[in-house]
Coordinates of N, CA, C and O in Angstrom, one line a residue:
Y1 N 204.0 56.2 12.7 CA 203.9 57.7 12.9 C 202.9 58.3 11.9 O 203.0 58.0 10.7
K2 N 202.0 59.0 12.4 CA 201.0 59.7 11.6 C 201.1 61.2 11.7 O 201.0 61.7 12.8
A3 N 201.4 61.8 10.6 CA 201.5 63.3 10.6 C 200.1 63.9 10.6 O 199.2 63.4 10.0
S4 N 199.9 64.9 11.4 CA 198.6 65.6 11.5 C 198.9 67.1 11.5 O 200.0 67.6 11.8
S5 N 197.9 67.8 11.0 CA 198.0 69.3 11.1 C 196.6 69.8 11.5 O 195.6 69.2 11.4
V6 N 196.7 71.0 12.1 CA 195.4 71.6 12.6 C 195.3 73.1 12.1 O 196.3 73.7 11.6
S7 N 194.1 73.6 12.3 CA 193.9 75.0 12.0 C 194.6 75.8 13.1 O 194.6 75.4 14.3
L8 N 195.1 77.0 12.8 CA 195.7 77.8 13.8 C 194.8 78.9 14.3 O 195.2 79.8 15.1
S9 N 193.5 78.9 13.8 CA 192.6 79.9 14.1 C 192.3 80.1 15.6 O 191.8 81.2 16.0
S10 N 192.6 79.2 16.4 CA 192.3 79.3 17.9 C 193.4 80.2 18.5 O 193.1 80.7 19.7
F11 N 194.5 80.5 17.9 CA 195.5 81.4 18.4 C 195.2 82.9 18.0 O 194.9 83.1 16.8
K12 N 195.3 83.8 18.9 CA 195.0 85.2 18.7 C 195.9 85.8 17.5 O 195.4 86.7 16.8
D13 N 197.1 85.3 17.4 CA 198.0 85.9 16.4 C 198.2 85.0 15.2 O 199.2 85.1 14.5
A14 N 197.3 84.1 14.9 CA 197.4 83.2 13.8 C 197.6 83.9 12.5 O 198.3 83.4 11.6
N15 N 197.0 85.1 12.4 CA 197.1 85.9 11.1 C 198.5 86.4 10.9 O 198.9 86.9 9.8
K16 N 199.4 86.3 11.9 CA 200.8 86.8 11.7 C 201.7 85.7 11.2 O 202.9 86.0 11.0
V17 N 201.3 84.5 11.1 CA 202.1 83.4 10.6 C 202.2 83.7 9.1 O 201.2 83.8 8.4
S18 N 203.4 83.7 8.6 CA 203.7 84.0 7.2 C 203.1 82.9 6.3 O 203.1 81.7 6.7
N19 N 202.7 83.2 5.1 CA 202.1 82.2 4.2 C 203.1 81.0 4.0 O 202.7 79.9 3.9
F20 N 204.4 81.3 3.8 CA 205.3 80.2 3.5 C 205.5 79.3 4.7 O 205.9 78.2 4.5
A21 N 205.2 79.8 5.9 CA 205.4 79.0 7.1 C 204.1 78.3 7.6 O 204.2 77.5 8.6
R22 N 203.0 78.7 7.1 CA 201.7 78.2 7.6 C 201.6 76.7 7.7 O 201.2 76.1 8.7
T23 N 201.9 76.0 6.6 CA 201.8 74.5 6.6 C 202.7 73.9 7.6 O 202.3 73.0 8.3
G24 N 203.9 74.4 7.7 CA 204.8 73.8 8.7 C 204.4 74.1 10.2 O 204.5 73.3 11.0
M25 N 203.8 75.3 10.4 CA 203.3 75.7 11.7 C 202.1 74.8 12.0 O 202.0 74.3 13.2
Q26 N 201.3 74.6 11.1 CA 200.1 73.7 11.3 C 200.5 72.3 11.7 O 200.0 71.7 12.6
W27 N 201.6 71.8 11.0 CA 202.1 70.5 11.3 C 202.7 70.4 12.7 O 202.4 69.5 13.5
A28 N 203.5 71.5 13.0 CA 204.2 71.5 14.3 C 203.1 71.6 15.5 O 203.3 70.9 16.5
V29 N 202.1 72.4 15.3 CA 201.1 72.5 16.4 C 200.3 71.2 16.4 O 200.0 70.7 17.5
G30 N 199.9 70.7 15.3 CA 199.1 69.5 15.2 C 199.8 68.3 15.8 O 199.1 67.4 16.3
N31 N 201.1 68.3 15.8 CA 201.9 67.2 16.4 C 202.5 67.5 17.7 O 203.3 66.7 18.3
G32 N 202.1 68.6 18.3 CA 202.6 68.9 19.7 C 204.0 69.4 19.8 O 204.5 69.5 20.9
V33 N 204.6 69.7 18.6 CA 206.0 70.2 18.7 C 206.0 71.6 19.2 O 206.9 72.1 19.9
I34 N 205.0 72.4 18.7 CA 204.8 73.8 19.2 C 203.5 73.8 19.9 O 202.5 73.4 19.3
T35 N 203.4 74.4 21.1 CA 202.2 74.4 21.8 C 201.7 75.9 22.0 O 200.5 76.1 22.3
G36 N 202.5 76.8 21.7 CA 202.1 78.2 21.9 C 202.2 78.6 23.4 O 202.5 77.8 24.2
N37 N 201.8 79.9 23.6 CA 201.8 80.4 25.0 C 200.4 80.3 25.5 O 199.5 80.9 25.0
A38 N 200.2 79.4 26.5 CA 198.9 79.1 27.0 C 198.2 80.3 27.7 O 197.0 80.5 27.6
S39 N 199.0 81.1 28.4 CA 198.5 82.2 29.1 C 197.9 83.3 28.2 O 197.0 84.0 28.6
S40 N 198.6 83.5 27.1 CA 198.1 84.6 26.1 C 197.4 84.0 24.9 O 197.0 84.8 24.0
N41 N 197.4 82.7 24.8 CA 196.8 82.0 23.6 C 197.4 82.5 22.3 O 196.7 82.9 21.4
T42 N 198.7 82.6 22.3 CA 199.4 83.1 21.1 C 200.5 82.1 20.7 O 201.0 81.3 21.4
L43 N 201.0 82.3 19.4 CA 202.1 81.5 18.9 C 203.4 82.4 18.8 O 204.5 81.9 18.9
N44 N 203.2 83.7 18.7 CA 204.3 84.7 18.6 C 205.2 84.3 17.4 O 206.4 84.2 17.6
P45 N 204.7 84.2 16.2 CA 205.5 83.8 15.1 C 206.5 84.8 14.6 O 207.5 84.5 13.9
L46 N 206.4 86.1 15.1 CA 207.3 87.1 14.7 C 208.4 87.4 15.8 O 209.3 88.2 15.6
G47 N 208.2 86.7 16.9 CA 209.1 86.9 18.0 C 210.4 86.0 17.9 O 210.6 85.3 16.9
T48 N 211.1 86.0 19.0 CA 212.3 85.2 19.1 C 212.1 84.1 20.1 O 211.2 84.2 20.9
T49 N 212.9 83.0 20.0 CA 212.7 81.9 21.0 C 213.9 81.9 21.9 O 215.0 82.3 21.5
T50 N 213.7 81.4 23.1 CA 214.8 81.2 24.0 C 215.4 79.9 23.8 O 214.9 79.0 23.0
R51 N 216.6 79.7 24.3 CA 217.3 78.4 24.2 C 216.5 77.3 24.7 O 216.4 76.2 24.2
A52 N 215.8 77.5 25.9 CA 215.0 76.5 26.5 C 213.8 76.1 25.6 O 213.4 74.9 25.5
E53 N 213.2 77.1 25.0 CA 212.0 76.8 24.1 C 212.5 76.0 22.8 O 211.8 75.1 22.4
A54 N 213.6 76.4 22.3 CA 214.2 75.7 21.1 C 214.5 74.2 21.5 O 214.2 73.3 20.8
A55 N 215.1 74.0 22.7 CA 215.4 72.7 23.1 C 214.1 71.9 23.3 O 214.1 70.7 23.0
S56 N 213.1 72.5 23.9 CA 211.8 71.8 24.0 C 211.2 71.4 22.7 O 210.7 70.3 22.6
M57 N 211.3 72.3 21.7 CA 210.7 71.9 20.4 C 211.5 70.8 19.7 O 211.0 69.9 19.2
L58 N 212.9 70.8 19.9 CA 213.7 69.8 19.3 C 213.4 68.4 20.0 O 213.3 67.4 19.3
Y59 N 213.3 68.5 21.3 CA 213.0 67.3 22.0 C 211.6 66.7 21.6 O 211.5 65.5 21.3
K60 N 210.6 67.5 21.5 CA 209.3 67.0 21.1 C 209.3 66.5 19.7 O 208.6 65.5 19.3
Y61 N 210.1 67.2 18.8 CA 210.2 66.7 17.4 C 210.8 65.3 17.4 O 210.4 64.5 16.6
C62 N 211.9 65.2 18.1 CA 212.6 63.9 18.2 C 211.6 62.7 18.7 O 211.7 61.6 18.2
L63 N 210.8 63.1 19.6 CA 209.8 62.1 20.1 C 208.8 61.7 19.0 O 208.4 60.6 18.9
K64 N 208.4 62.7 18.2 CA 207.4 62.4 17.2 C 207.9 61.7 15.9 O 207.2 61.0 15.3
V65 N 209.2 61.9 15.6 CA 209.8 61.4 14.4 C 210.7 60.3 14.6 O 211.9 60.3 14.2
K66 N 210.3 59.3 15.4 CA 211.2 58.2 15.7 C 211.4 57.3 14.5 O 210.6 57.1 13.7

């Protein structure tokens, strides 16, 4: 398993990711755990998540951290 992280600059709302969460968000995006909203090219870091979105993130996390 290789951890990777990416720049969040390609997302329109990357500047809204809190400083304390930036490293974790970069890891989650870099490893495909969080993909963002493709139609609006946003992460929505200040929003809420649905149960389905949370389940998807947990599933992707479990696949990455075997």
